mmCIF file of C-alpha atoms and ligand atoms in Angstrom:
data_model
loop_
_atom_site.group_PDB
_atom_site.id
_atom_site.type_symbol
_atom_site.label_atom_id
_atom_site.label_comp_id
_atom_site.label_asym_id
_atom_site.label_seq_id
_atom_site.Cartn_x
_atom_site.Cartn_y
_atom_site.Cartn_z
ATOM 1 C CA UNK A 278 -12.509 -24.459 32.294
ATOM 2 C CA UNK A 279 -11.768 -26.013 28.064
ATOM 3 C CA UNK A 280 -14.963 -24.542 27.985
ATOM 4 C CA UNK A 281 -14.727 -21.152 29.153
ATOM 5 C CA UNK A 282 -10.912 -21.248 26.919
ATOM 6 C CA UNK A 283 -13.121 -21.609 24.300
ATOM 7 C CA UNK A 284 -15.718 -18.798 24.413
ATOM 8 C CA UNK A 285 -13.043 -15.809 24.731
ATOM 9 C CA UNK A 286 -10.800 -17.509 21.329
ATOM 10 C CA UNK A 287 -10.681 -16.250 18.435
ATOM 11 C CA UNK A 288 -8.760 -19.821 17.339
ATOM 12 C CA UNK A 289 -8.456 -22.235 18.837
ATOM 13 C CA UNK A 290 -5.499 -24.915 18.530
ATOM 14 C CA UNK A 291 -6.168 -28.620 19.093
ATOM 15 C CA UNK A 292 -3.301 -30.023 20.310
ATOM 16 C CA UNK A 293 -3.228 -33.861 20.323
ATOM 17 C CA UNK A 294 -0.381 -36.822 20.153
ATOM 18 C CA UNK A 295 0.347 -38.499 17.005
ATOM 19 C CA UNK A 296 1.074 -41.264 20.011
ATOM 20 C CA UNK A 297 -1.709 -41.923 21.143
ATOM 21 C CA UNK A 298 -3.526 -41.981 18.015
ATOM 22 C CA UNK A 299 -7.496 -40.043 18.390
ATOM 23 C CA UNK A 300 -9.008 -41.114 21.675
ATOM 24 C CA UNK A 301 -12.222 -41.092 23.964
ATOM 25 C CA UNK A 302 -11.480 -37.337 24.417
ATOM 26 C CA UNK A 303 -10.778 -36.165 21.375
ATOM 27 C CA UNK A 304 -14.113 -37.043 19.670
ATOM 28 C CA UNK A 305 -15.622 -35.908 23.220
ATOM 29 C CA UNK A 306 -13.512 -32.756 22.409
ATOM 30 C CA UNK A 307 -13.830 -32.427 18.816
ATOM 31 C CA UNK A 308 -17.187 -31.882 18.903
ATOM 32 C CA UNK A 309 -17.018 -29.531 21.996
ATOM 33 C CA UNK A 310 -14.756 -27.518 19.152
ATOM 34 C CA UNK A 311 -17.586 -27.816 15.981
ATOM 35 C CA UNK A 312 -20.399 -26.358 18.900
ATOM 36 C CA UNK A 313 -18.283 -23.794 19.792
ATOM 37 C CA UNK A 314 -18.039 -22.719 15.288
ATOM 38 C CA UNK A 315 -15.174 -21.127 16.647
ATOM 39 C CA UNK A 316 -11.725 -21.728 14.138
ATOM 40 C CA UNK A 317 -9.805 -24.993 15.166
ATOM 41 C CA UNK A 318 -6.427 -25.457 14.258
ATOM 42 C CA UNK A 319 -6.096 -29.311 14.483
ATOM 43 C CA UNK A 320 -3.062 -30.455 15.604
ATOM 44 C CA UNK A 321 -0.887 -33.564 16.391
ATOM 45 C CA UNK A 322 2.134 -32.660 18.628
ATOM 46 C CA UNK A 323 5.098 -35.301 18.256
ATOM 47 C CA UNK A 324 5.184 -36.260 14.397
ATOM 48 C CA UNK A 325 9.419 -36.154 14.791
ATOM 49 C CA UNK A 326 9.565 -39.072 12.428
ATOM 50 C CA UNK A 327 7.748 -40.281 8.957
ATOM 51 C CA UNK A 328 6.243 -43.243 10.925
ATOM 52 C CA UNK A 329 4.570 -40.743 13.816
ATOM 53 C CA UNK A 330 3.507 -38.294 10.258
ATOM 54 C CA UNK A 331 1.594 -41.352 8.814
ATOM 55 C CA UNK A 332 -0.609 -42.010 11.077
ATOM 56 C CA UNK A 333 -2.028 -38.244 12.080
ATOM 57 C CA UNK A 334 -4.151 -39.483 8.886
ATOM 58 C CA UNK A 335 -6.051 -41.511 11.750
ATOM 59 C CA UNK A 336 -6.602 -37.804 12.815
ATOM 60 C CA UNK A 337 -9.383 -37.147 10.060
ATOM 61 C CA UNK A 338 -12.008 -39.345 12.037
ATOM 62 C CA UNK A 339 -12.621 -36.824 14.415
ATOM 63 C CA UNK A 340 -14.399 -34.630 11.567
ATOM 64 C CA UNK A 341 -11.833 -30.941 12.011
ATOM 65 C CA UNK A 342 -10.309 -30.081 8.221
ATOM 66 C CA UNK A 343 -7.136 -31.271 7.649
ATOM 67 C CA UNK A 344 -4.207 -32.065 10.803
ATOM 68 C CA UNK A 345 -1.187 -30.416 11.403
ATOM 69 C CA UNK A 346 1.581 -32.339 12.364
ATOM 70 C CA UNK A 347 4.374 -30.870 14.758
ATOM 71 C CA UNK A 348 6.929 -31.353 16.518
ATOM 72 C CA UNK A 349 7.204 -28.552 19.917
ATOM 73 C CA UNK A 350 10.229 -29.855 20.772
ATOM 74 C CA UNK A 351 11.816 -29.732 17.477
ATOM 75 C CA UNK A 352 10.021 -27.586 16.158
ATOM 76 C CA UNK A 353 8.753 -27.530 12.982
ATOM 77 C CA UNK A 354 5.522 -27.299 11.605
ATOM 78 C CA UNK A 355 4.324 -24.023 13.718
ATOM 79 C CA UNK A 356 5.288 -21.404 11.009
ATOM 80 C CA UNK A 357 3.003 -22.571 9.938
ATOM 81 C CA UNK A 358 1.418 -23.464 12.731
ATOM 82 C CA UNK A 359 0.916 -19.333 12.721
ATOM 83 C CA UNK A 360 0.684 -18.242 9.404
ATOM 84 C CA UNK A 361 -2.715 -20.407 9.679
ATOM 85 C CA UNK A 362 -3.144 -18.434 12.928
ATOM 86 C CA UNK A 363 -2.786 -15.647 11.825
ATOM 87 C CA UNK A 364 -4.825 -16.233 8.218
ATOM 88 C CA UNK A 365 -7.807 -17.474 10.631
ATOM 89 C CA UNK A 366 -7.903 -13.868 13.428
ATOM 90 C CA UNK A 367 -10.811 -11.639 12.989
ATOM 91 C CA UNK A 368 -9.976 -8.700 11.654
ATOM 92 C CA UNK A 369 -8.684 -6.171 14.816
ATOM 93 C CA UNK A 370 -10.359 -4.303 16.447
ATOM 94 C CA UNK A 371 -10.698 -0.140 15.522
ATOM 95 C CA UNK A 372 -8.836 1.454 18.538
ATOM 96 C CA UNK A 373 -9.112 4.792 15.942
ATOM 97 C CA UNK A 374 -10.978 5.242 12.088
ATOM 98 C CA UNK A 375 -6.804 4.457 11.649
ATOM 99 C CA UNK A 376 -7.237 5.091 7.191
ATOM 100 C CA UNK A 377 -4.978 1.565 5.816
ATOM 101 C CA UNK A 378 -4.703 3.385 2.601
ATOM 102 C CA UNK A 379 -3.082 6.784 3.989
ATOM 103 C CA UNK A 380 0.274 6.865 4.597
ATOM 104 C CA UNK A 381 1.673 9.031 8.068
ATOM 105 C CA UNK A 382 4.309 11.202 7.647
ATOM 106 C CA UNK A 383 6.800 12.749 10.361
ATOM 107 C CA UNK A 384 8.621 15.541 8.619
ATOM 108 C CA UNK A 385 11.508 16.239 11.759
ATOM 109 C CA UNK A 386 14.892 18.486 12.353
ATOM 110 C CA UNK A 387 16.720 20.641 14.458
ATOM 111 C CA UNK A 388 15.057 23.922 14.064
ATOM 112 C CA UNK A 389 16.341 25.933 11.589
ATOM 113 C CA UNK A 390 16.932 22.886 9.072
ATOM 114 C CA UNK A 391 14.248 24.249 6.504
ATOM 115 C CA UNK A 392 10.612 21.923 8.461
ATOM 116 C CA UNK A 393 8.223 24.599 8.025
ATOM 117 C CA UNK A 394 9.868 25.979 4.505
ATOM 118 C CA UNK A 395 9.717 21.803 3.138
ATOM 119 C CA UNK A 396 6.282 21.593 4.415
ATOM 120 C CA UNK A 397 5.155 25.169 2.751
ATOM 121 C CA UNK A 398 6.547 23.299 -0.209
ATOM 122 C CA UNK A 399 4.707 19.784 -0.063
ATOM 123 C CA UNK A 400 1.377 21.830 0.209
ATOM 124 C CA UNK A 401 2.462 24.324 -2.212
ATOM 125 C CA UNK A 402 2.702 21.469 -3.992
ATOM 126 C CA UNK A 403 0.352 18.703 -3.685
ATOM 127 C CA UNK A 404 -3.249 19.572 -3.168
ATOM 128 C CA UNK A 405 -4.684 19.603 0.741
ATOM 129 C CA UNK A 406 -7.908 17.971 1.258
ATOM 130 C CA UNK A 407 -9.461 19.904 3.975
ATOM 131 C CA UNK A 408 -11.096 17.470 6.570
ATOM 132 C CA UNK A 409 -14.221 15.447 5.047
ATOM 133 C CA UNK A 410 -16.178 15.090 8.923
ATOM 134 C CA UNK A 411 -16.029 17.137 11.324
ATOM 135 C CA UNK A 412 -15.827 15.190 15.207
ATOM 136 C CA UNK A 413 -13.233 12.987 12.797
ATOM 137 C CA UNK A 414 -10.975 11.178 15.047
ATOM 138 C CA UNK A 415 -8.153 12.946 13.171
ATOM 139 C CA UNK A 416 -5.581 14.488 15.443
ATOM 140 C CA UNK A 417 -6.811 18.768 13.525
ATOM 141 C CA UNK A 418 -2.660 19.438 13.808
ATOM 142 C CA UNK A 419 -2.312 16.836 10.698
ATOM 143 C CA UNK A 420 -2.562 17.690 7.322
ATOM 144 C CA UNK A 421 -4.025 15.145 4.531
ATOM 145 C CA UNK A 422 -3.153 15.509 1.084
ATOM 146 C CA UNK A 423 -3.127 13.398 -1.628
ATOM 147 C CA UNK A 424 -0.137 12.936 -4.164
ATOM 148 C CA UNK A 425 -0.899 10.758 -7.728
ATOM 149 C CA UNK A 426 -3.859 9.692 -6.344
ATOM 150 C CA UNK A 427 -2.932 8.099 -3.015
ATOM 151 C CA UNK A 428 -3.359 9.281 0.160
ATOM 152 C CA UNK A 429 -0.570 10.646 2.828
ATOM 153 C CA UNK A 430 -1.378 12.236 6.253
ATOM 154 C CA UNK A 431 1.288 14.955 7.313
ATOM 155 C CA UNK A 432 1.705 14.529 11.351
ATOM 156 C CA UNK A 433 1.717 17.526 13.831
ATOM 157 C CA UNK A 434 2.060 20.723 11.079
ATOM 158 C CA UNK A 435 0.910 22.371 13.835
ATOM 159 C CA UNK A 436 4.040 21.822 15.801
ATOM 160 C CA UNK A 437 6.352 22.109 12.903
ATOM 161 C CA UNK A 438 4.916 25.629 11.317
ATOM 162 C CA UNK A 439 5.500 27.424 15.474
ATOM 163 C CA UNK A 440 8.462 29.673 14.472
ATOM 164 C CA UNK A 441 9.878 32.734 16.165
ATOM 165 C CA UNK A 442 12.305 32.353 19.362
ATOM 166 C CA UNK A 443 11.919 29.158 22.067
ATOM 167 C CA UNK A 444 12.839 29.931 25.337
ATOM 168 C CA UNK A 445 14.117 26.260 26.905
ATOM 169 C CA UNK A 446 11.944 25.087 28.195
ATOM 170 C CA UNK A 447 9.522 25.362 25.841
ATOM 171 C CA UNK A 448 12.588 23.641 23.159
ATOM 172 C CA UNK A 449 12.207 20.405 25.390
ATOM 173 C CA UNK A 450 8.763 21.137 24.291
ATOM 174 C CA UNK A 451 9.272 20.672 21.322
ATOM 175 C CA UNK A 452 11.228 17.447 20.916
ATOM 176 C CA UNK A 453 9.123 15.623 22.912
ATOM 177 C CA UNK A 454 5.715 16.942 20.281
ATOM 178 C CA UNK A 455 8.983 15.426 17.866
ATOM 179 C CA UNK A 456 9.306 11.890 19.632
ATOM 180 C CA UNK A 457 5.634 11.973 18.952
ATOM 181 C CA UNK A 458 5.812 12.817 15.273
ATOM 182 C CA UNK A 459 7.775 9.489 15.418
ATOM 183 C CA UNK A 460 5.900 7.084 17.426
ATOM 184 C CA UNK A 461 2.837 8.426 15.395
ATOM 185 C CA UNK A 462 3.807 8.154 11.998
ATOM 186 C CA UNK A 463 4.895 5.240 9.429
ATOM 187 C CA UNK A 464 7.306 7.570 7.650
ATOM 188 C CA UNK A 465 9.993 10.111 9.144
ATOM 189 C CA UNK A 466 11.215 11.970 6.680
ATOM 190 C CA UNK A 467 14.945 13.476 8.736
ATOM 191 C CA UNK A 468 15.547 16.935 7.579
ATOM 192 C CA UNK A 469 19.443 17.765 7.647
ATOM 193 C CA UNK A 470 20.882 21.091 6.784
ATOM 194 C CA UNK A 471 24.102 20.692 4.028
ATOM 195 C CA UNK A 472 25.213 23.569 5.285
ATOM 196 C CA UNK A 473 26.037 22.169 8.580
ATOM 197 C CA UNK A 474 26.501 18.687 8.011
ATOM 198 C CA UNK A 475 25.127 15.996 10.469
ATOM 199 C CA UNK A 476 24.835 18.007 13.821
ATOM 200 C CA UNK A 477 24.836 15.422 17.065
ATOM 201 C CA UNK A 478 21.624 16.375 17.034
ATOM 202 C CA UNK A 479 20.317 15.011 14.262
ATOM 203 C CA UNK A 480 21.914 12.080 14.592
ATOM 204 C CA UNK A 481 20.063 11.561 17.752
ATOM 205 C CA UNK A 482 16.788 12.320 16.620
ATOM 206 C CA UNK A 483 17.817 10.184 13.385
ATOM 207 C CA UNK A 484 18.175 7.594 16.111
ATOM 208 C CA UNK A 485 15.089 7.802 17.408
ATOM 209 C CA UNK A 486 13.766 7.312 13.932
ATOM 210 C CA UNK A 487 15.966 3.852 13.599
ATOM 211 C CA UNK A 488 15.162 3.000 17.488
ATOM 212 C CA UNK A 489 11.626 2.994 16.618
ATOM 213 C CA UNK A 490 11.640 1.236 13.074
ATOM 214 C CA UNK A 491 9.887 3.472 11.482
ATOM 215 C CA UNK A 492 10.345 4.367 7.668
ATOM 216 C CA UNK A 493 12.739 6.581 7.344
ATOM 217 C CA UNK A 494 13.860 9.106 4.254
ATOM 218 C CA UNK A 495 17.148 11.534 4.956
ATOM 219 C CA UNK A 496 16.674 15.094 3.694
ATOM 220 C CA UNK A 497 19.779 16.869 2.799
ATOM 221 C CA UNK A 498 18.047 20.469 2.264
ATOM 222 C CA UNK A 499 19.622 24.055 1.441
ATOM 223 C CA UNK A 500 20.594 22.610 -1.666
ATOM 224 C CA UNK A 501 20.747 25.069 -4.010
ATOM 225 C CA UNK A 502 23.045 26.652 -1.461
ATOM 226 C CA UNK A 503 25.453 23.590 -2.018
ATOM 227 C CA UNK A 504 28.430 25.577 -5.043
ATOM 228 C CA UNK A 505 28.036 22.780 -7.694
ATOM 229 C CA UNK A 506 29.994 20.685 -8.918
ATOM 230 C CA UNK A 507 30.688 17.738 -10.256
ATOM 231 C CA UNK A 508 31.227 15.463 -7.243
ATOM 232 C CA UNK A 509 29.278 17.014 -4.419
ATOM 233 C CA UNK A 510 26.668 15.144 -4.794
ATOM 234 C CA UNK A 511 28.325 12.365 -4.543
ATOM 235 C CA UNK A 512 30.853 14.000 -1.308
ATOM 236 C CA UNK A 513 27.876 14.986 0.707
ATOM 237 C CA UNK A 514 26.378 11.400 0.335
ATOM 238 C CA UNK A 515 29.508 10.377 1.749
ATOM 239 C CA UNK A 516 29.667 12.096 4.219
ATOM 240 C CA UNK A 517 25.635 11.904 5.030
ATOM 241 C CA UNK A 518 26.245 7.710 5.308
ATOM 242 C CA UNK A 519 28.862 8.044 7.535
ATOM 243 C CA UNK A 520 28.165 9.572 9.990
ATOM 244 C CA UNK A 521 24.564 8.318 10.237
ATOM 245 C CA UNK A 522 25.455 4.409 9.558
ATOM 246 C CA UNK A 523 23.550 3.031 11.474
ATOM 247 C CA UNK A 524 20.224 4.349 8.446
ATOM 248 C CA UNK A 525 22.006 2.497 5.317
ATOM 249 C CA UNK A 526 19.257 1.807 4.657
ATOM 250 C CA UNK A 527 16.960 5.091 4.355
ATOM 251 C CA UNK A 528 17.621 6.422 0.856
ATOM 252 C CA UNK A 529 18.877 9.956 0.675
ATOM 253 C CA UNK A 530 17.627 13.152 -1.564
ATOM 254 C CA UNK A 531 18.927 16.125 -2.141
ATOM 255 C CA UNK A 532 16.054 18.990 -1.426
ATOM 256 C CA UNK A 533 15.175 22.310 -1.929
ATOM 257 C CA UNK A 534 12.939 23.859 0.070
ATOM 258 C CA UNK A 535 13.274 26.804 -0.992
ATOM 259 C CA UNK A 536 13.053 26.189 -4.641
ATOM 260 C CA UNK A 537 11.045 23.448 -4.414
ATOM 261 C CA UNK A 538 13.266 21.140 -5.988
ATOM 262 C CA UNK A 539 13.379 17.190 -5.655
ATOM 263 C CA UNK A 540 10.296 17.852 -3.163
ATOM 264 C CA UNK A 541 8.211 16.018 -5.278
ATOM 265 C CA UNK A 542 11.206 13.288 -5.949
ATOM 266 C CA UNK A 543 10.804 12.865 -2.403
ATOM 267 C CA UNK A 544 7.162 12.396 -0.944
ATOM 268 C CA UNK A 545 7.687 9.428 -4.280
ATOM 269 C CA UNK A 546 10.568 7.767 -1.631
ATOM 270 C CA UNK A 547 8.017 8.485 1.323
ATOM 271 C CA UNK A 548 5.481 6.623 -0.877
ATOM 272 C CA UNK A 549 7.197 3.324 -2.147
ATOM 273 C CA UNK A 550 8.660 2.974 1.333
ATOM 274 C CA UNK A 551 5.668 3.126 3.008
ATOM 275 C CA UNK A 552 4.430 0.487 0.653
ATOM 276 C CA UNK A 553 8.082 -1.686 1.722
ATOM 277 C CA UNK A 554 6.241 -1.653 5.184
ATOM 278 C CA UNK A 555 3.684 -3.669 4.121
ATOM 279 C CA UNK A 556 5.083 -6.373 2.329
ATOM 280 C CA UNK A 557 5.283 -9.632 3.937
ATOM 281 C CA UNK A 558 7.172 -12.680 2.710
ATOM 282 C CA UNK A 559 6.026 -16.645 3.495
ATOM 283 C CA UNK A 560 7.711 -18.493 6.663
ATOM 284 C CA UNK A 561 9.836 -21.319 4.416
ATOM 285 C CA UNK A 562 11.168 -18.476 2.415
ATOM 286 C CA UNK A 563 11.970 -16.535 6.200
ATOM 287 C CA UNK A 564 13.629 -20.188 7.119
ATOM 288 C CA UNK A 565 15.415 -21.114 4.212
ATOM 289 C CA UNK A 566 16.856 -18.034 4.309
ATOM 290 C CA UNK A 567 18.269 -17.810 8.132
ATOM 291 C CA UNK A 568 19.276 -21.262 8.255
ATOM 292 C CA UNK A 569 21.744 -20.159 5.103
ATOM 293 C CA UNK A 570 22.738 -17.276 6.698
ATOM 294 C CA UNK A 571 23.295 -19.533 10.233
ATOM 295 C CA UNK A 572 24.662 -21.737 8.440
ATOM 296 C CA UNK A 573 27.384 -19.264 6.440
ATOM 297 C CA UNK A 574 28.499 -18.052 9.675
ATOM 298 C CA UNK A 575 27.015 -20.602 12.634
ATOM 299 C CA UNK A 576 27.743 -17.683 16.290
ATOM 300 C CA UNK A 577 29.226 -19.426 19.692
ATOM 301 C CA UNK A 578 28.828 -17.855 22.855
ATOM 302 C CA UNK A 579 30.480 -18.797 25.803
ATOM 303 C CA UNK A 580 30.802 -22.234 23.821
ATOM 304 C CA UNK A 581 27.186 -22.457 22.939
ATOM 305 C CA UNK A 582 26.119 -21.910 19.297
ATOM 306 C CA UNK A 583 23.330 -20.595 18.144
ATOM 307 C CA UNK A 584 20.191 -22.467 16.968
ATOM 308 C CA UNK A 585 17.516 -20.985 15.528
ATOM 309 C CA UNK A 586 14.070 -23.442 15.546
ATOM 310 C CA UNK A 587 12.492 -21.256 13.710
ATOM 311 C CA UNK A 588 11.372 -17.937 12.283
ATOM 312 C CA UNK A 589 7.740 -16.368 11.174
ATOM 313 C CA UNK A 590 7.032 -12.932 9.794
ATOM 314 C CA UNK A 591 4.994 -11.655 12.708
ATOM 315 C CA UNK A 592 3.807 -8.641 11.172
ATOM 316 C CA UNK A 593 3.629 -6.149 9.411
ATOM 317 C CA UNK A 594 4.400 -2.134 9.388
ATOM 318 C CA UNK A 595 7.176 -2.667 11.226
ATOM 319 C CA UNK A 596 7.761 -6.027 9.096
ATOM 320 C CA UNK A 597 8.556 -7.764 12.090
ATOM 321 C CA UNK A 598 10.356 -11.076 12.279
ATOM 322 C CA UNK A 599 10.163 -13.592 15.397
ATOM 323 C CA UNK A 600 12.839 -16.006 15.860
ATOM 324 C CA UNK A 601 12.348 -19.168 18.176
ATOM 325 C CA UNK A 602 16.026 -19.336 19.631
ATOM 326 C CA UNK A 603 17.140 -22.193 21.905
ATOM 327 C CA UNK A 604 18.866 -18.931 24.312
ATOM 328 C CA UNK A 605 18.411 -15.361 23.305
ATOM 329 C CA UNK A 606 21.446 -14.168 25.374
ATOM 330 C CA UNK A 607 23.188 -15.985 22.573
ATOM 331 C CA UNK A 608 22.196 -13.338 20.631
ATOM 332 C CA UNK A 609 24.322 -9.908 20.823
ATOM 333 C CA UNK A 610 23.621 -6.658 18.257
ATOM 334 C CA UNK A 611 26.137 -7.304 16.136
ATOM 335 C CA UNK A 612 24.642 -11.126 15.600
ATOM 336 C CA UNK A 613 21.386 -8.970 15.517
ATOM 337 C CA UNK A 614 22.746 -6.597 12.486
ATOM 338 C CA UNK A 615 24.244 -9.564 10.483
ATOM 339 C CA UNK A 616 20.676 -11.775 10.130
ATOM 340 C CA UNK A 617 18.966 -8.074 9.932
ATOM 341 C CA UNK A 618 21.675 -7.370 7.018
ATOM 342 C CA UNK A 619 20.886 -11.096 5.107
ATOM 343 C CA UNK A 620 17.281 -10.525 5.110
ATOM 344 C CA UNK A 621 17.222 -6.968 4.102
ATOM 345 C CA UNK A 622 19.574 -8.708 1.262
ATOM 346 C CA UNK A 623 17.211 -11.143 0.604
ATOM 347 C CA UNK A 624 14.273 -9.678 0.050
ATOM 348 C CA UNK A 625 14.610 -5.276 0.271
ATOM 349 C CA UNK A 626 12.742 -4.200 2.488
ATOM 350 C CA UNK A 627 14.440 -0.977 1.482
ATOM 351 C CA UNK A 628 14.423 2.634 3.190
ATOM 352 C CA UNK A 629 12.546 1.066 6.459
ATOM 353 C CA UNK A 630 13.136 -0.405 9.801
ATOM 354 C CA UNK A 631 12.540 -3.404 10.342
ATOM 355 C CA UNK A 632 12.268 -5.506 13.954
ATOM 356 C CA UNK A 633 13.920 -9.243 15.422
ATOM 357 C CA UNK A 634 12.223 -10.501 18.156
ATOM 358 C CA UNK A 635 14.443 -13.602 19.754
ATOM 359 C CA UNK A 636 12.353 -15.593 21.982
ATOM 360 C CA UNK A 637 13.521 -18.914 24.107
ATOM 361 C CA UNK A 638 12.003 -21.996 23.274
ATOM 362 C CA UNK A 639 10.325 -21.385 27.373
ATOM 363 C CA UNK A 640 8.847 -18.280 26.351
ATOM 364 C CA UNK A 641 6.297 -19.418 23.120
HETATM 365 P P1 LIG B 69 12.580 25.785 10.892
HETATM 366 O O1 LIG B 69 12.728 25.883 12.207
HETATM 367 O O2 LIG B 69 13.271 23.490 10.749
HETATM 368 O O3 LIG B 69 11.518 24.731 10.255
HETATM 369 O O4 LIG B 69 13.650 25.549 9.579
HETATM 370 P P2 LIG B 69 12.697 26.812 9.135
HETATM 371 O O5 LIG B 69 11.621 26.188 7.324
HETATM 372 O O6 LIG B 69 11.939 28.054 9.496
HETATM 373 O O7 LIG B 69 13.729 27.285 7.380
HETATM 374 C C1 LIG B 69 15.188 28.420 8.642
HETATM 375 C C2 LIG B 69 15.546 28.968 7.703
HETATM 376 O O8 LIG B 69 16.378 27.828 6.723
HETATM 377 C C3 LIG B 69 14.498 29.985 6.979
HETATM 378 O O9 LIG B 69 15.153 31.111 6.926
HETATM 379 C C4 LIG B 69 14.511 28.989 6.211
HETATM 380 O O10 LIG B 69 13.585 30.618 4.467
HETATM 381 C C5 LIG B 69 16.346 28.528 5.573
HETATM 382 N N1 LIG B 69 15.842 27.521 4.113
HETATM 383 C C6 LIG B 69 14.965 27.371 4.248
HETATM 384 N N2 LIG B 69 15.155 25.364 3.267
HETATM 385 C C7 LIG B 69 15.252 26.371 1.986
HETATM 386 C C8 LIG B 69 16.200 26.328 1.405
HETATM 387 O O11 LIG B 69 16.260 25.053 0.955
HETATM 388 N N3 LIG B 69 17.608 26.577 0.910
HETATM 389 C C9 LIG B 69 17.319 27.575 1.804
HETATM 390 N N4 LIG B 69 18.154 28.743 1.142
HETATM 391 N N5 LIG B 69 16.935 28.250 3.022
HETATM 392 C C10 LIG B 69 16.404 27.125 3.547
#
């Protein structure tokens, strides 16, 4: 059984016990692992005390590289172990020709806010790239382009360009299409009409971007129609922030698709947000932050105290943090929000949604 498991694995975690020392079975399993030529992480479990950790040095004799001390019951060393596993994983198998350096962008918003005009302004300003190769997996409805040597992919531009009066059925379809575009994009530009302010439909679209943990730019369009006054910017910014409070991390830009005002600046924000999504915070730093956050505001639910055993940033794009806790049921919306805010305050992630996942001990 172990042999079959090793064959199928990309990385093998070999679990031994600090209490029992390396015994005969450990020696023969080590031989087997060396023959497999798979990356092996030798872990010495039950290393609860300094004495246990000292005994772990005996495991060097297995010839499997450095023994890593962990305590599964106390949760120590697990975050570091996960980092080591992640380092040793082979590159993911590409199902699609995904281009790492290309930033995919969806322009979304309700009808008539100026999506098509914005698209034209962008394509007018930047260099649109012709699909180099026939038969690439890239969708024909997308438009690749370049800005300052950086590549962007405007998602489903065919869907944006489609104009004219639409019947109710078609309109429903266009909402689904926008949702799919958001799904495929890393960053969504939510276009709002300055004249109308934030409507219920805008909130709905923006909510979807937030739920999907995408990067987000709020573009208040038709800024050319707003009468000039010294406090116009501050007034509109405050109203937008109030109406889209859940997107408090998203930059707001005032643009005119018609005149091209700030369209370039908006694209720079898109690229900056895409960069933020790729950041990775070392496990030790996240744990220290969360430890402080819990100490500052301990959370109790039905008399039970929330304990976080460890946290790790499991992935990027979107930045995803996995919390191993004593009981995931204790984590409610507001506390999740609190932890997210603390992470943002310490590490940034400006303009992008982040995901937090809570797992109980049993889920490990
Ligand atoms: P879409 O349905 O979201 O694609 O919106 P369109 O791009 O078709 O724009 C709807 C209307 O708003 C058109 O009449 C545009 O000319 C107008 N419009 C779009 N952007 C601007 C802008 O920045 N300023 C002004 N004044 N009008 C705009």
